[in-house]
Amino acid sequence: MIVLGYNGFSRVTELLGKIVGHGTEGIDRHQFLGHDAGAAVFVDGVLVAAVEEERLNRRRKTTAFPINAITWCLREAGLTYTEVDRFAFSWCFTNDFADRAISGIASAYLPAEQKIKAIADFGDLYTGALSRTALIEDFARNTGFTPPSGKYVVVPHHRAHLACGRALAGFGDTAFYVSDGQAEEHSAIAGEIRGGRVRVLDQFTVGGAHSIGLLFAEITRYLGFVPNNDEYKVMGLAGFGTPPEHNPLLDKVVALAQGGRYSLAPANGDRPGRYEALLDATFDGDRVSRGDFDFQVRVAAAAQDMIERVTAHQLTALSEVTGLRSLIFEGGLALNCVNNTKLLEDLPFDRVEVSFGASDPGVSIGAAAHVADASIADVSPYLGPEYEAEAIRAALDEHATAVTWRELPFDQLVAETAALLTDKNVIGWFQGRAEYGPRALGNRSILANPSFPDMKDVINNRVKHREPFRPFAPVVLEEDAPRVFDLGKKTRSPYMTFVFPVRPEFRDKIVAATHVDGTSRIQTITDEGNPRLAALLRDFTARTSVPCLVNTSFNVAGEPIVCSPADAVACFLGTDIDHLVIGDFLVSKR
């Protein structure tokens, strides 16, 4: 069976923007349904292609209908629309959902005129973007092909998240936990899979009004960052502080209850910024203090502690109810890698897996996997476009007055690149198929030597143009990881979804890839999984006795990770990256 899964809408930004009162610019620009649009194709249970729309249309976290991603996936798979057996979309807004939404507006304490306007606005959103009819019309309008109704499947958003994690983990019986900002109506679901049957346990379902994901996003906004995008900055800031002995967020904002339940204090409506007054009161803050680094660290440390304690509260109860010792954790909250490690180490689970598509890029894979009922453990994350030497030469020729290059045999390319990395050079590394998901996993990466104490500042200031407190991650051979990092219950971490303490004897050796709290968010690689990067890492380690490289995404702040040779050359020339290794070409600036 051939299944095309996708995420993204044409009109949701326009229609939802009218309701929430903001558009695609400004601090709240990513607060829309369908962000991280993308597409994926399964053929007879095998994931053959997947790419995020942002990599192709070059608009970060785009909500747009993924016409470029769908076109590329079908072309890569050698398929036409008529050959697809099922079209799977990663949201499911049913008639019952619409009825409940209208009833909620009608029963709200609002003047009649406001109710009528709110119902009309929701009606425009539902009929123009969310309903099954609107979705099929959207597909036809963008592709010129109308999927037969019997072939078009709408998959509940959290079930798409679960299916992605389940397919990529390859577990048998397991507990699961999916938590993000908000899906159709809920923010989190949890349950168990036994004998292939999924059972959602209602006592762990959390409504959107009590979403800790949305609360963390509001704290992100409160500190001046972009919600639904910069939460990792808050996580990074937390490492500069210590968790409060008495967390004010758990005193005034979040209330834990028996059985893993919790609730949030009422906020000022559902508009962006609704928690500002409550957070000011909680932390004795104001608009001036929110920009102070020490204040930001204090709030971030409390927010991170809150996330860890609430999820541990939920998952402790889930482990007791299910008795299972494996856990699949998906959704946007699963990108909090500090929390992931603590859940694994402090709770009864022996194994916790977070996929490379844990946040919303994964629901395109998940929608298709849900329909295909696929299980494909240890699939490669390198699922996107690959470019031949001719395409690379063409991109270089476009900038022949600005760059010079040599095409080298692979062994020589690795040797010369490793030699460059022994010094304080920053290398753009572009190889093979583009990786899927929010992390650069070694095919569209910026690499550097982590042994230089100022390398973090060099990359942040000269290349990435981002905040100086932001840490960088190391890439390490899987066989070397246990001697460099304390992996605890883990044996590998290929997707940068967990953090680990750096062993004391290596903290000076990889100082630029060690966070202020002594941890690193590592990527482990093997010769089989990424032979080119593994060969480079072996050569570099042999030359330096440094077993890691800094690995950060090949982009600048605010832009998607590069996808094509043209993207890579443009980023190379627009930054202070010293050299570009693209395919078999070693490129320098004239």
XYZ file of C-alpha atoms in Angstrom:
590
model
C 0.000 0.000 0.000
C 1.225 3.499 -0.880
C 0.446 6.214 1.700
C 1.180 9.931 1.440
C 1.139 11.752 4.782
C 1.286 15.525 5.137
C 0.789 18.542 7.364
C 0.050 22.155 6.428
C -2.858 24.380 5.349
C -3.274 27.102 2.744
C -5.631 29.494 4.562
C -5.215 28.736 8.261
C -2.843 31.677 8.854
C -5.253 34.089 7.188
C -8.396 32.781 8.887
C -6.963 32.046 12.325
C -5.020 35.320 12.204
C -8.326 37.211 12.045
C -9.417 35.515 15.261
C -6.214 35.769 17.298
C -5.334 39.220 15.981
C -1.832 38.682 14.638
C -0.203 37.517 11.437
C 2.990 35.849 10.331
C 5.318 38.527 11.714
C 6.224 39.444 15.271
C 6.747 37.490 18.442
C 3.640 35.292 18.057
C 4.240 34.380 14.409
C 4.464 30.631 15.005
C 1.224 30.304 16.987
C -0.772 28.739 14.150
C -2.101 25.293 13.311
C -0.115 23.340 10.747
C 3.305 24.788 11.511
C 6.253 22.580 10.496
C 4.436 21.553 7.331
C 5.893 18.594 5.484
C 5.232 15.365 3.602
C 6.237 11.701 3.760
C 5.630 8.621 1.603
C 5.394 4.997 2.718
C 5.533 2.217 0.124
C 4.511 -1.210 1.468
C 5.440 -0.187 5.010
C 8.794 1.356 4.074
C 9.415 5.078 4.606
C 11.031 6.050 1.305
C 10.979 9.864 1.412
C 10.195 12.736 3.762
C 10.994 16.433 3.725
C 9.807 19.532 5.544
C 8.266 22.274 3.438
C 10.457 24.918 5.087
C 13.572 23.341 3.558
C 12.131 23.958 0.093
C 10.128 27.194 0.398
C 12.728 28.659 2.816
C 10.141 29.964 5.314
C 10.918 28.738 8.816
C 8.199 26.687 10.516
C 5.876 27.384 7.616
C 2.191 26.479 7.884
C 1.746 26.545 4.100
C 0.231 23.686 2.146
C 3.342 21.547 1.465
C 3.143 21.490 -2.312
C 6.931 21.462 -2.730
C 7.395 18.681 -0.181
C 4.611 16.534 -1.676
C 5.907 17.042 -5.208
C 9.438 16.071 -4.216
C 8.364 13.002 -2.181
C 6.247 11.605 -5.018
C 8.983 12.260 -7.551
C 11.588 10.617 -5.299
C 9.339 7.570 -4.911
C 8.597 7.476 -8.660
C 4.861 7.890 -8.067
C 1.920 9.909 -9.360
C -1.109 11.055 -7.385
C -3.282 8.364 -8.983
C -0.983 5.634 -7.651
C -1.386 6.722 -4.018
C -3.737 4.444 -2.073
C -4.291 6.734 0.921
C -3.802 10.434 1.584
C -3.294 10.949 5.333
C -3.622 14.367 6.968
C -2.319 14.978 10.493
C -5.322 16.782 11.994
C -8.906 15.666 12.543
C -11.532 18.337 13.156
C -14.804 16.406 13.241
C -18.394 17.654 13.211
C -18.536 16.844 16.926
C -15.499 19.062 17.472
C -17.305 21.907 15.678
C -20.448 21.365 17.740
C -18.485 21.519 21.003
C -16.633 24.649 19.901
C -19.865 26.435 18.977
C -21.552 25.334 22.212
C -18.564 26.606 24.213
C -18.773 30.015 22.572
C -22.552 30.160 23.021
C -22.312 29.387 26.737
C -19.431 31.783 27.429
C -19.931 34.884 29.587
C -19.782 37.311 26.677
C -22.118 39.957 25.259
C -24.354 38.609 22.519
C -22.607 40.617 19.785
C -19.212 39.171 20.742
C -20.642 35.648 20.744
C -22.154 36.098 17.314
C -18.876 37.439 15.931
C -16.872 34.636 17.559
C -19.194 31.971 16.123
C -18.981 33.603 12.679
C -15.172 33.732 12.840
C -15.014 30.082 13.901
C -17.415 29.187 11.094
C -15.123 30.858 8.558
C -12.118 28.984 9.978
C -13.891 25.628 10.040
C -15.491 25.784 6.601
C -12.505 27.529 5.018
C -9.669 25.404 6.416
C -10.427 22.722 9.016
C -13.356 20.608 7.829
C -12.808 17.465 5.787
C -14.404 19.130 2.761
C -12.113 22.153 3.111
C -9.041 19.921 3.384
C -9.840 17.991 0.219
C -10.574 21.248 -1.605
C -7.259 22.661 -0.344
C -5.411 19.620 -1.690
C -7.120 19.909 -5.070
C -6.530 23.663 -5.301
C -2.792 23.264 -4.690
C -2.054 20.071 -6.615
C -4.675 19.951 -9.359
C -5.650 16.480 -8.131
C -8.772 15.749 -6.065
C -8.265 12.748 -3.761
C -11.257 10.383 -3.813
C -13.117 10.771 -0.536
C -12.623 7.099 0.315
C -8.850 7.498 0.013
C -8.589 10.625 2.164
C -7.975 9.947 5.884
C -7.853 12.519 8.673
C -5.720 11.362 11.613
C -6.050 12.956 15.079
C -2.956 15.034 15.692
C -1.771 13.253 18.840
C -2.335 9.862 17.235
C -0.115 11.000 14.360
C 2.578 11.938 16.893
C 2.208 8.533 18.540
C 2.362 6.664 15.245
C 5.587 8.442 14.325
C 7.233 7.503 17.608
C 5.871 3.979 17.514
C 7.039 3.362 13.951
C 10.541 4.677 14.546
C 11.037 3.041 17.957
C 9.875 -0.400 16.809
C 8.661 -1.276 20.315
C 6.309 -4.108 21.154
C 4.356 -3.567 24.362
C 5.040 -0.075 25.676
C 3.613 2.886 27.501
C 3.307 6.141 25.577
C 3.050 9.817 26.378
C 2.329 12.558 23.817
C 2.451 16.152 25.022
C 2.625 19.419 23.103
C 0.943 22.809 23.055
C -2.489 21.794 21.841
C -3.889 19.438 19.252
C -7.550 19.571 18.219
C -8.807 19.885 21.814
C -6.229 18.229 24.064
C -2.641 19.009 24.997
C -1.585 15.539 26.128
C -2.599 11.908 25.902
C -1.035 8.824 27.455
C -1.692 5.121 27.563
C -0.323 1.772 26.539
C 0.224 -0.475 23.535
C -0.248 -4.201 24.150
C -0.328 -6.847 21.480
C -0.406 -4.128 18.849
C -3.545 -2.517 20.311
C -3.385 1.154 21.342
C -5.327 2.135 24.443
C -5.572 5.785 25.478
C -6.099 6.077 29.236
C -8.586 8.876 29.821
C -7.283 9.780 33.277
C -4.093 11.102 31.677
C -5.753 13.165 28.941
C -5.139 16.886 29.473
C -7.293 19.572 27.869
C -5.843 22.523 26.014
C -6.728 24.931 28.839
C -4.255 23.108 31.123
C -1.373 22.614 28.701
C 2.084 22.799 30.297
C 3.419 23.054 26.751
C 1.440 26.257 26.217
C 2.457 27.499 29.672
C 6.126 26.939 28.804
C 5.497 28.779 25.520
C 3.952 31.672 27.468
C 7.036 31.796 29.710
C 9.167 31.804 26.555
C 7.163 34.791 25.311
C 7.341 36.457 28.730
C 11.150 36.398 28.555
C 11.139 38.099 25.144
C 11.637 35.016 22.966
C 9.413 33.596 20.224
C 6.917 31.027 21.575
C 6.588 27.718 19.784
C 10.124 28.238 18.511
C 12.544 29.400 21.235
C 11.629 27.122 24.138
C 15.092 25.554 23.878
C 16.552 28.954 24.774
C 14.673 28.837 28.068
C 15.968 25.293 28.620
C 19.508 26.523 27.924
C 19.150 29.496 30.267
C 17.977 27.183 33.046
C 21.419 25.550 33.062
C 22.924 28.802 34.380
C 20.802 28.630 37.526
C 19.573 26.131 40.095
C 16.007 24.886 40.593
C 14.249 26.827 43.355
C 13.736 24.950 46.598
C 10.115 26.107 46.608
C 9.075 26.611 43.013
C 6.699 29.598 42.801
C 5.168 28.204 39.596
C 4.008 25.152 41.545
C 2.654 27.400 44.267
C 0.756 29.908 42.124
C 0.306 28.530 38.597
C 0.346 24.702 38.505
C -1.465 22.458 40.965
C -0.640 18.735 41.128
C -3.401 16.282 42.012
C -3.680 12.551 42.662
C -3.326 9.964 39.908
C -0.918 12.018 37.787
C -3.414 14.819 37.237
C -2.653 18.519 37.345
C -4.329 21.835 36.514
C -3.297 25.399 35.708
C -4.486 28.576 37.361
C -6.922 30.599 35.235
C -5.200 33.170 33.035
C -6.412 36.302 31.307
C -8.415 34.719 28.487
C -6.767 32.772 25.684
C -4.856 35.580 23.986
C -1.037 35.628 23.631
C 0.535 37.135 26.731
C -2.337 36.074 28.948
C 0.042 34.903 31.705
C 2.133 38.098 31.841
C 0.401 39.603 34.879
C 0.410 36.295 36.767
C 4.095 35.724 35.975
C 4.985 39.272 37.029
C 3.220 38.662 40.322
C 4.863 35.260 40.738
C 8.433 36.458 40.090
C 8.081 40.122 41.156
C 8.872 41.141 37.585
C 8.060 43.907 35.136
C 8.859 44.805 31.531
C 12.327 46.053 32.479
C 13.381 43.104 34.631
C 12.273 40.572 32.002
C 15.284 41.586 29.898
C 17.773 41.151 32.744
C 19.919 38.012 32.368
C 19.822 37.033 36.050
C 16.038 37.454 36.127
C 15.702 35.374 32.960
C 17.851 32.622 34.491
C 15.728 32.592 37.659
C 12.471 32.305 35.686
C 13.940 29.741 33.278
C 15.226 27.547 36.105
C 11.765 27.574 37.702
C 10.096 26.826 34.346
C 12.428 23.911 33.621
C 11.908 22.529 37.123
C 8.143 22.857 36.648
C 8.255 20.887 33.377
C 10.364 18.158 34.965
C 8.187 17.812 38.048
C 4.843 17.857 36.217
C 5.889 15.291 33.608
C 7.481 13.085 36.284
C 4.223 13.327 38.235
C 2.257 12.161 35.202
C 4.662 9.437 34.134
C 5.138 8.003 37.606
C 1.394 7.389 37.670
C 1.448 6.034 34.102
C 4.179 3.527 34.987
C 2.179 2.384 38.032
C -1.035 1.956 36.064
C 0.515 0.123 33.093
C 3.356 -1.748 34.781
C 5.317 -1.292 31.543
C 8.995 -0.397 31.495
C 9.332 1.023 27.984
C 8.084 4.488 27.051
C 7.541 6.298 23.763
C 7.587 10.057 24.333
C 6.497 12.339 21.462
C 5.142 15.843 20.885
C 6.781 19.235 21.184
C 7.495 18.755 24.884
C 9.705 15.781 23.985
C 12.260 18.215 22.519
C 13.131 19.212 26.094
C 16.121 16.889 26.167
C 17.117 17.811 29.729
C 13.730 16.588 30.908
C 13.960 13.438 28.784
C 17.144 12.290 30.497
C 15.762 12.902 33.974
C 12.579 10.981 33.139
C 14.660 8.021 32.017
C 17.058 8.074 34.935
C 14.664 8.922 37.770
C 11.562 6.897 36.815
C 11.042 3.116 36.606
C 11.316 3.012 32.807
C 14.235 0.987 31.456
C 13.943 2.467 27.993
C 12.641 5.816 26.774
C 12.687 6.679 23.071
C 12.160 10.090 21.468
C 12.185 10.133 17.660
C 13.931 12.552 15.304
C 10.417 13.727 14.364
C 9.118 14.201 17.913
C 7.725 17.701 17.314
C 5.340 18.655 14.512
C 7.591 17.717 11.573
C 6.950 14.150 12.696
C 3.191 14.213 12.217
C 3.554 13.977 8.432
C 5.439 10.703 8.942
C 3.036 9.749 11.728
C -0.161 10.312 9.751
C 1.147 8.029 7.015
C 2.479 5.472 9.511
C -0.886 5.440 11.315
C -2.681 4.515 8.104
C 0.022 2.134 6.879
C 0.315 0.522 10.355
C 4.064 0.602 9.814
C 6.887 -0.318 12.200
C 10.347 0.566 10.897
C 12.741 0.662 13.837
C 16.173 2.233 13.303
C 15.162 3.987 10.105
C 17.662 6.549 8.901
C 16.704 10.210 9.471
C 18.338 11.040 6.126
C 15.144 11.067 4.093
C 15.276 14.313 2.119
C 16.783 15.573 -1.133
C 20.249 14.564 -2.308
C 22.195 16.378 -5.028
C 24.606 15.033 -7.632
C 27.980 16.565 -8.473
C 26.500 18.405 -11.472
C 24.077 20.329 -9.247
C 26.890 21.192 -6.838
C 29.128 22.419 -9.671
C 26.297 24.572 -11.010
C 25.822 26.240 -7.612
C 29.567 26.877 -7.323
C 29.764 28.230 -10.868
C 27.071 30.785 -9.950
C 29.541 32.245 -7.431
C 32.802 31.630 -9.270
C 34.023 35.164 -8.559
C 33.584 34.646 -4.808
C 34.715 31.033 -4.222
C 37.377 28.588 -5.298
C 37.075 24.825 -5.055
C 38.716 21.477 -5.623
C 37.034 18.119 -6.252
C 38.907 15.479 -4.243
C 38.872 11.692 -3.733
C 36.962 10.908 -0.569
C 39.996 9.841 1.519
C 41.846 13.047 0.623
C 38.730 15.147 1.276
C 38.414 13.667 4.758
C 42.114 14.103 5.504
C 42.214 17.759 4.423
C 38.981 18.565 6.281
C 40.234 16.906 9.459
C 43.475 18.864 9.178
C 41.527 22.119 8.864
C 39.490 21.214 11.937
C 42.594 20.791 14.075
C 42.818 24.570 13.961
C 40.141 27.168 14.746
C 38.324 26.724 11.412
C 34.542 26.527 11.083
C 33.404 24.090 8.387
C 30.084 23.898 6.552
C 29.432 20.169 5.998
C 26.905 19.214 3.295
C 26.572 15.519 2.402
C 24.001 13.066 1.063
C 20.281 13.259 1.774
C 18.965 16.039 3.997
C 18.039 14.933 7.506
C 14.438 15.182 8.720
C 13.319 17.049 11.821
C 14.539 20.063 13.789
C 18.091 18.814 14.486
C 21.079 18.848 12.151
C 22.266 15.248 12.282
C 25.442 15.455 10.274
C 24.376 15.919 6.658
C 23.571 19.644 6.803
C 25.842 20.685 9.684
C 28.397 23.238 10.783
C 31.397 21.505 12.362
C 34.228 22.813 14.545
C 36.884 21.765 17.028
C 35.380 21.723 20.559
C 38.744 21.914 22.350
C 39.081 25.704 21.894
C 37.465 27.516 24.856
C 36.283 30.422 22.689
C 34.891 28.294 19.821
C 31.317 28.649 21.127
C 31.625 32.435 20.984
C 33.264 32.281 17.554
C 30.329 30.355 16.081
C 27.633 32.289 17.939
C 29.042 35.678 16.949
C 30.618 35.106 13.538
C 28.347 32.462 12.054
C 25.024 31.836 13.779
C 24.379 35.441 14.930
C 22.587 34.287 18.064
C 22.603 34.737 21.854
C 25.964 34.080 23.563
C 24.474 31.808 26.231
C 23.370 29.213 23.673
C 25.258 25.892 23.971
C 26.476 23.666 21.144
C 26.136 19.919 20.808
C 28.897 17.386 20.148
C 28.820 14.525 17.673
C 30.672 11.402 18.819
C 31.216 7.864 17.562
C 28.818 5.515 19.318
C 31.720 3.310 20.397
C 33.475 6.270 22.062
C 30.425 7.801 23.744
C 30.524 5.800 27.031
C 34.087 6.896 27.855
C 33.312 10.575 27.186
C 29.798 10.836 28.656
C 27.891 9.234 31.505
C 25.118 7.625 29.435
C 23.200 6.145 32.370
C 20.560 3.766 31.003
C 21.294 4.746 27.414
C 23.699 3.046 25.025
C 23.184 5.448 22.112
C 21.581 8.813 21.342
C 21.474 9.295 17.562
C 18.960 12.167 17.406
C 20.137 14.729 19.993
C 17.067 14.120 22.150
C 18.877 13.458 25.458
C 21.610 15.208 27.459
C 24.368 13.512 29.424
C 27.014 14.601 31.929
C 30.449 15.021 30.383
C 32.986 12.936 32.277
C 35.351 15.249 34.219
C 38.463 14.197 32.318
C 36.890 15.318 29.011
C 35.371 18.670 30.003
C 38.478 20.619 28.989
C 38.933 18.538 25.843
C 35.419 19.374 24.545
C 34.912 22.639 26.401
C 33.044 24.353 23.530
C 30.494 21.519 23.455
C 29.977 21.364 27.231
C 27.178 23.460 28.692
C 27.682 25.539 31.829
C 26.045 22.766 33.876
C 28.579 20.168 32.687
C 26.250 18.379 30.254
C 26.036 17.911 26.499
C 23.176 17.117 24.125
C 25.019 14.506 22.123
C 24.568 12.791 18.779
C 26.071 9.327 18.482
C 26.922 8.032 15.009
C 28.131 4.771 13.482
C 29.996 3.821 10.339
C 26.807 2.255 9.004
C 24.511 5.158 9.850
C 26.680 8.003 8.549
C 29.899 6.674 6.990
C 31.222 10.023 5.753
C 30.888 11.853 9.045
C 32.191 8.815 10.935
C 35.301 8.736 8.722
C 35.923 12.437 9.350
C 35.482 12.010 13.091
C 37.917 9.064 13.175
C 40.576 11.035 11.304
C 40.070 14.126 13.466
C 40.288 12.069 16.684
C 43.469 10.353 15.495
C 45.074 13.754 14.869
C 43.954 15.481 18.062
C 42.901 12.852 20.662
C 39.670 14.889 20.846
C 36.804 12.382 20.401
C 34.063 14.837 19.388
C 33.246 17.628 16.982
C 30.906 20.548 17.555
C 27.839 19.867 15.401
C 25.286 22.640 14.895
C 22.740 23.237 12.179
C 23.890 24.669 8.847
C 21.907 27.918 8.930
C 21.834 31.303 10.588
C 19.363 32.336 13.266
C 15.811 32.641 11.936
C 16.371 30.649 8.738
C 15.663 26.992 7.941
C 18.545 24.533 7.740
C 20.040 24.571 4.243
C 18.734 21.971 1.824
C 20.164 22.567 -1.656
C 23.710 23.379 -2.835
C 22.510 26.902 -3.634
C 21.316 27.310 -0.026
C 24.638 26.034 1.301
C 26.785 28.335 -0.850
C 24.621 31.354 0.011
C 24.901 30.639 3.751
C 28.648 30.043 3.405
C 29.159 33.393 1.682
C 26.812 35.243 4.040
C 28.678 34.189 7.194
C 32.223 33.792 8.479
C 32.278 30.038 7.885
C 35.860 29.362 6.828
C 35.408 26.441 4.408
C 32.567 24.477 2.829
C 32.745 20.722 2.228
C 29.921 19.891 -0.150
C 29.819 16.436 -1.670
C 33.378 15.777 -2.861
C 34.208 19.485 -3.171
C 36.348 21.462 -0.734
C 35.349 25.117 -1.146
C 37.093 28.247 0.099
C 36.428 31.966 -0.282
C 38.523 33.955 -2.720
